XYZ file of C-alpha atoms in Angstrom:
379
model
C 42.519 -92.504 29.210
C 39.596 -91.795 26.841
C 36.727 -89.494 27.947
C 34.806 -89.239 24.783
C 31.461 -91.165 24.194
C 31.299 -93.414 21.279
C 29.335 -92.438 18.123
C 26.706 -95.056 19.165
C 26.427 -93.482 22.667
C 26.078 -89.920 21.192
C 23.437 -91.245 18.811
C 21.608 -92.882 21.906
C 21.718 -89.560 23.732
C 20.310 -87.672 20.748
C 17.542 -90.319 20.227
C 16.427 -90.255 23.849
C 16.746 -86.410 23.923
C 14.414 -86.241 20.975
C 11.901 -88.548 22.698
C 12.027 -86.645 25.859
C 11.420 -83.295 24.077
C 8.554 -84.645 21.857
C 6.853 -87.187 24.290
C 8.008 -86.608 27.826
C 8.038 -82.833 28.072
C 4.437 -82.122 27.272
C 2.410 -82.509 30.387
C 5.490 -82.888 32.710
C 4.171 -80.093 34.937
C 0.636 -81.607 34.988
C 1.901 -85.038 35.915
C 3.749 -83.491 38.713
C 0.867 -81.392 39.873
C -1.495 -84.249 39.697
C 0.937 -86.834 41.069
C 0.238 -89.007 37.978
C 2.415 -91.809 36.845
C 1.886 -92.163 33.106
C 2.372 -95.871 32.346
C 1.883 -95.174 28.602
C 5.206 -93.181 28.496
C 6.949 -95.947 30.370
C 5.760 -98.417 27.808
C 7.013 -96.232 25.068
C 10.508 -96.158 26.675
C 10.204 -99.919 26.647
C 9.452 -99.840 22.868
C 12.584 -97.698 22.467
C 14.680 -100.347 24.137
C 15.511 -98.303 27.345
C 14.265 -100.836 29.753
C 16.689 -103.623 28.366
C 19.716 -101.417 27.425
C 22.193 -103.394 29.672
C 20.825 -106.814 29.308
C 21.560 -109.438 26.697
C 19.298 -109.981 23.567
C 18.259 -113.430 24.581
C 16.787 -111.902 27.752
C 14.913 -109.186 25.843
C 17.589 -106.515 25.937
C 19.711 -104.854 23.469
C 23.056 -105.943 24.644
C 24.292 -102.492 25.619
C 26.248 -101.381 28.814
C 25.418 -99.916 32.081
C 27.216 -96.643 30.873
C 24.555 -96.756 28.071
C 21.869 -96.996 30.617
C 23.294 -94.201 32.828
C 23.264 -91.975 29.737
C 19.648 -92.915 29.187
C 18.642 -92.067 32.708
C 20.496 -88.824 32.646
C 18.818 -87.768 29.427
C 15.257 -88.739 30.705
C 15.997 -86.917 34.105
C 16.604 -83.634 32.349
C 12.972 -83.488 31.353
C 11.185 -85.630 33.941
C 13.085 -87.151 36.858
C 9.945 -88.966 38.191
C 9.788 -91.045 35.015
C 13.592 -91.640 35.270
C 13.190 -92.722 38.889
C 10.599 -95.393 37.911
C 12.903 -96.540 35.029
C 16.009 -96.721 37.234
C 14.249 -98.670 40.033
C 12.911 -101.265 37.581
C 16.117 -101.742 35.665
C 18.808 -101.529 38.294
C 16.968 -102.722 41.389
C 14.592 -105.219 40.093
C 15.910 -106.568 36.942
C 19.636 -106.698 37.891
C 19.153 -109.073 40.890
C 17.210 -111.549 38.716
C 19.780 -111.379 35.898
C 22.570 -112.177 38.365
C 20.930 -114.555 40.876
C 17.917 -115.918 38.972
C 17.536 -119.366 37.557
C 17.222 -119.690 33.760
C 13.480 -120.233 34.250
C 13.203 -117.123 36.420
C 15.021 -115.034 33.928
C 12.695 -116.153 30.943
C 9.644 -115.799 33.087
C 10.293 -112.610 34.844
C 13.356 -110.690 33.555
C 12.558 -110.965 29.862
C 9.148 -109.126 29.984
C 10.753 -106.548 32.182
C 13.641 -105.919 29.872
C 11.416 -105.813 26.915
C 9.344 -103.217 28.697
C 6.215 -105.078 28.790
C 6.414 -105.376 32.690
C 7.444 -102.813 35.381
C 9.439 -103.853 38.275
C 9.951 -102.857 41.964
C 12.457 -103.457 44.778
C 10.929 -104.019 48.179
C 13.506 -103.789 51.022
C 12.604 -100.768 53.302
C 10.355 -101.221 56.341
C 9.182 -98.768 59.074
C 11.777 -99.947 61.435
C 14.335 -101.192 58.904
C 15.671 -98.545 56.674
C 19.465 -98.502 56.590
C 19.369 -101.168 59.412
C 18.387 -103.885 57.082
C 18.833 -106.646 59.811
C 16.017 -105.174 61.723
C 13.377 -106.082 59.110
C 10.294 -107.766 60.479
C 8.833 -109.211 57.272
C 9.151 -113.026 57.638
C 9.116 -116.005 55.234
C 8.432 -119.386 56.685
C 9.051 -122.535 54.692
C 6.062 -124.934 54.591
C 6.575 -127.830 52.227
C 6.999 -126.575 48.712
C 6.168 -122.875 49.508
C 7.018 -119.918 51.776
C 4.422 -117.936 53.801
C 5.221 -114.271 53.800
C 3.966 -111.843 56.416
C 4.807 -108.271 57.013
C 5.127 -105.157 54.956
C 7.367 -102.618 53.126
C 7.128 -98.940 52.711
C 8.461 -96.312 50.335
C 8.443 -98.810 47.362
C 8.979 -97.049 44.005
C 6.564 -98.368 41.493
C 4.490 -100.029 44.231
C 1.066 -100.984 42.959
C 1.878 -100.277 39.390
C 4.646 -102.916 38.933
C 3.969 -106.429 37.802
C 7.118 -107.920 39.356
C 8.584 -107.387 42.804
C 11.819 -108.459 44.259
C 10.931 -108.760 48.008
C 13.255 -109.436 50.978
C 12.146 -111.206 54.027
C 13.701 -112.974 57.094
C 13.792 -116.779 56.686
C 15.939 -117.288 59.812
C 15.657 -114.254 62.289
C 18.233 -115.660 64.594
C 20.965 -115.164 62.060
C 20.356 -111.333 61.614
C 21.400 -110.118 58.188
C 22.575 -113.635 57.219
C 18.975 -114.824 57.723
C 17.508 -112.653 55.026
C 16.245 -114.188 51.680
C 15.051 -112.704 48.483
C 11.918 -113.672 46.474
C 10.298 -112.863 43.255
C 6.678 -111.901 43.772
C 4.279 -111.271 40.816
C 1.419 -108.812 41.306
C -1.806 -110.472 42.015
C -0.820 -113.241 44.490
C -3.513 -113.758 47.188
C -2.717 -111.784 50.240
C -0.277 -109.536 48.482
C -1.892 -106.004 48.782
C -1.046 -102.336 48.490
C -1.360 -99.823 51.325
C -1.195 -95.996 51.168
C 0.290 -94.102 48.335
C 2.863 -91.576 49.663
C 2.144 -87.897 48.937
C 5.699 -86.643 48.321
C 7.596 -83.318 48.066
C 9.227 -84.383 44.791
C 9.349 -86.959 42.097
C 5.441 -86.781 42.253
C 5.005 -88.435 38.871
C 6.466 -91.627 40.206
C 4.364 -93.921 42.444
C 5.689 -94.708 45.865
C 3.501 -97.130 47.868
C 3.221 -99.540 50.756
C 3.213 -103.255 50.305
C 1.350 -105.519 52.623
C 1.827 -109.268 52.949
C -0.796 -111.304 54.719
C -0.131 -115.085 54.583
C 1.179 -114.863 51.108
C 1.937 -118.291 49.682
C 5.074 -118.028 47.556
C 6.216 -121.265 45.636
C 9.784 -122.274 46.597
C 10.926 -121.921 43.046
C 10.377 -118.090 43.379
C 13.177 -117.923 45.862
C 15.892 -115.807 44.286
C 19.391 -117.011 44.858
C 19.871 -119.294 47.987
C 18.158 -119.005 51.349
C 20.172 -116.508 53.441
C 21.672 -114.868 50.432
C 19.231 -111.862 50.439
C 21.541 -109.369 52.263
C 24.198 -109.869 49.605
C 21.625 -109.520 46.862
C 20.293 -106.317 48.365
C 23.593 -104.671 48.818
C 24.846 -105.332 45.374
C 21.687 -104.260 43.758
C 21.927 -100.970 45.811
C 25.553 -100.567 44.398
C 24.142 -100.515 40.820
C 21.120 -98.517 41.847
C 23.517 -95.700 43.135
C 24.837 -95.378 39.563
C 21.132 -94.819 38.491
C 20.559 -92.130 41.254
C 23.847 -90.470 40.288
C 22.730 -90.281 36.742
C 19.268 -88.883 37.720
C 21.159 -86.195 39.703
C 23.378 -85.292 36.863
C 20.335 -84.897 34.623
C 18.558 -82.755 37.199
C 21.606 -80.576 37.639
C 22.128 -80.188 33.831
C 18.420 -79.061 33.479
C 18.722 -76.616 36.297
C 21.939 -75.163 34.798
C 20.540 -74.947 31.366
C 17.337 -72.999 32.725
C 19.510 -70.753 34.837
C 21.901 -69.762 31.887
C 18.928 -69.077 29.588
C 17.192 -66.985 32.198
C 20.350 -65.156 33.194
C 20.870 -64.055 29.549
C 17.366 -63.030 29.081
C 16.561 -61.268 32.448
C 17.380 -57.548 32.243
C 18.105 -55.546 35.371
C 19.629 -52.041 35.579
C 19.728 -51.979 31.775
C 21.613 -55.251 31.079
C 21.198 -59.007 31.395
C 21.829 -60.298 34.891
C 24.487 -62.760 33.294
C 26.712 -59.710 32.833
C 26.880 -59.272 36.624
C 30.029 -61.054 37.865
C 28.331 -62.633 40.842
C 25.828 -64.364 38.661
C 28.340 -65.350 36.015
C 30.584 -66.822 38.704
C 27.636 -68.771 40.160
C 27.037 -70.247 36.717
C 30.740 -71.138 36.279
C 30.775 -72.922 39.754
C 27.577 -74.857 38.832
C 29.013 -76.024 35.633
C 32.231 -77.100 37.131
C 30.628 -79.146 39.871
C 28.219 -80.786 37.410
C 31.054 -81.963 35.177
C 32.819 -83.417 38.104
C 29.608 -85.328 39.142
C 29.177 -86.541 35.527
C 32.719 -87.894 35.304
C 32.387 -89.719 38.670
C 29.078 -91.213 37.434
C 30.474 -92.369 34.108
C 33.548 -93.815 35.855
C 31.375 -95.882 38.229
C 29.261 -97.213 35.263
C 32.424 -97.887 33.249
C 33.928 -99.891 36.237
C 30.790 -101.940 36.505
C 30.946 -102.661 32.672
C 34.540 -103.720 33.019
C 33.749 -106.199 35.789
C 35.825 -104.277 38.347
C 34.885 -103.516 41.896
C 32.674 -100.402 41.831
C 31.060 -100.181 45.147
C 33.192 -97.165 46.390
C 32.946 -95.565 42.844
C 29.098 -95.836 42.925
C 28.923 -94.341 46.455
C 31.154 -91.468 45.524
C 29.150 -90.828 42.403
C 25.827 -90.999 44.150
C 26.978 -88.846 47.067
C 28.659 -86.131 45.040
C 26.156 -85.955 42.213
C 23.162 -85.621 44.468
C 24.804 -82.989 46.541
C 25.749 -81.142 43.432
C 22.212 -81.462 41.945
C 20.708 -79.984 45.108
C 23.325 -77.175 45.062
C 22.813 -76.330 41.478
C 18.988 -76.435 41.678
C 19.101 -74.233 44.791
C 21.473 -71.657 42.973
C 19.121 -71.786 39.922
C 16.115 -70.727 42.103
C 18.296 -68.033 43.582
C 19.015 -66.703 40.029
C 15.462 -66.783 39.172
C 14.656 -64.768 42.339
C 11.067 -64.568 43.156
C 10.060 -66.379 39.896
C 12.212 -69.417 40.924
C 9.965 -69.804 43.904
C 6.964 -69.948 41.615
C 5.507 -73.010 39.908
C 5.548 -70.899 36.654
C 9.206 -71.930 36.194
C 10.597 -75.504 36.256
C 13.485 -74.819 38.685
C 11.082 -75.055 41.618
C 10.286 -78.536 40.602
C 13.955 -79.478 39.835
C 14.801 -78.348 43.392
C 12.196 -80.466 45.007
C 13.211 -83.521 42.906
C 16.985 -83.026 43.582
C 16.392 -83.547 47.337
C 15.297 -87.145 47.018
C 18.563 -88.157 45.267
C 20.361 -87.267 48.517
C 18.059 -89.678 50.420
C 17.263 -92.868 48.410
C 19.660 -95.779 47.872
C 20.976 -94.798 51.265
C 21.510 -91.217 52.453
C 24.711 -89.672 51.738
C 25.931 -90.526 55.271
C 25.499 -94.148 54.370
C 27.607 -93.539 51.231
C 30.410 -92.206 53.455
C 30.338 -95.504 55.317
C 30.748 -97.425 52.036
C 33.547 -95.224 50.927
C 35.402 -95.177 54.173
C 34.956 -99.001 54.547
C 36.681 -99.470 51.133
C 39.466 -97.037 52.012
C 40.221 -98.629 55.409
C 39.693 -102.252 54.353
């Protein structure tokens, strides 16, 4: 079994790391403070090819792998997890369903500009009374001739209002429960498709999270994604891939927190010597590093399984669950090592701790991941 990254993957990491240092790092604290999504930075990531890493060249991608993309998300997350969240939501949750279930016309019209980085994507599933209970969604799509009429709303939508393309889920046959859900591709600007409040969040403040509102939105029937009633399957398989993205984000956050903690522990002098020389601090750092490496291996394993065309739902759920818990634990320990300074916005570990928390929540809480894992084990 080979664990080493290829030379091309190492070069990819270096290239993205350089971009993150030179372009993303300046202003990251200001973007967090002002809750500002910098579309210019996202467009630059598109120019670098990050938005199409795992898609074929004829669809605007670079023909890479999902592991390549996980590496990219990890590198961006080390500097700005908000930007990584917007990237992952577009690539894994919006673009992937179109690539797998879309018609050739849909792929050329919607996927290609997304993969090329000219458009931003969003995935609209969650509602006020339908979070993990997807079958409880109230948004409806009623067929009338050659179009569907959408009514309802979605909440907590990453890239909401900023994205040009939305994969939206709605009930086409409420009597069938989850089997009555269908997926649609909605471009921004359709009459009746509006945006509600923008969420004010604890973390990932530089990524827009917004409410979507549908009021008699007329959607041409050729914008149905997949077959009618296939929406639940599309959503669940998209979330499997999305969990790899979340795990990669968590690994990036954990690595950044560990790096800051090591640097501070070597510089901070107490009782005449660096606190890193205190065994309790050194052991904390050792434990943080060990957990992080385990999380990284789980994440890479899940991405590799997806690239190989093998079942990966269990692996993705394990990676997401363990990596997000690890990111939260490492960021918390980093704040502890910084002491009072860690609680201050003067140092980045405070932001990393806030951002780590969301990785335990989105793409399904870690309790949901346990259901996925247990189901696979007991099937």
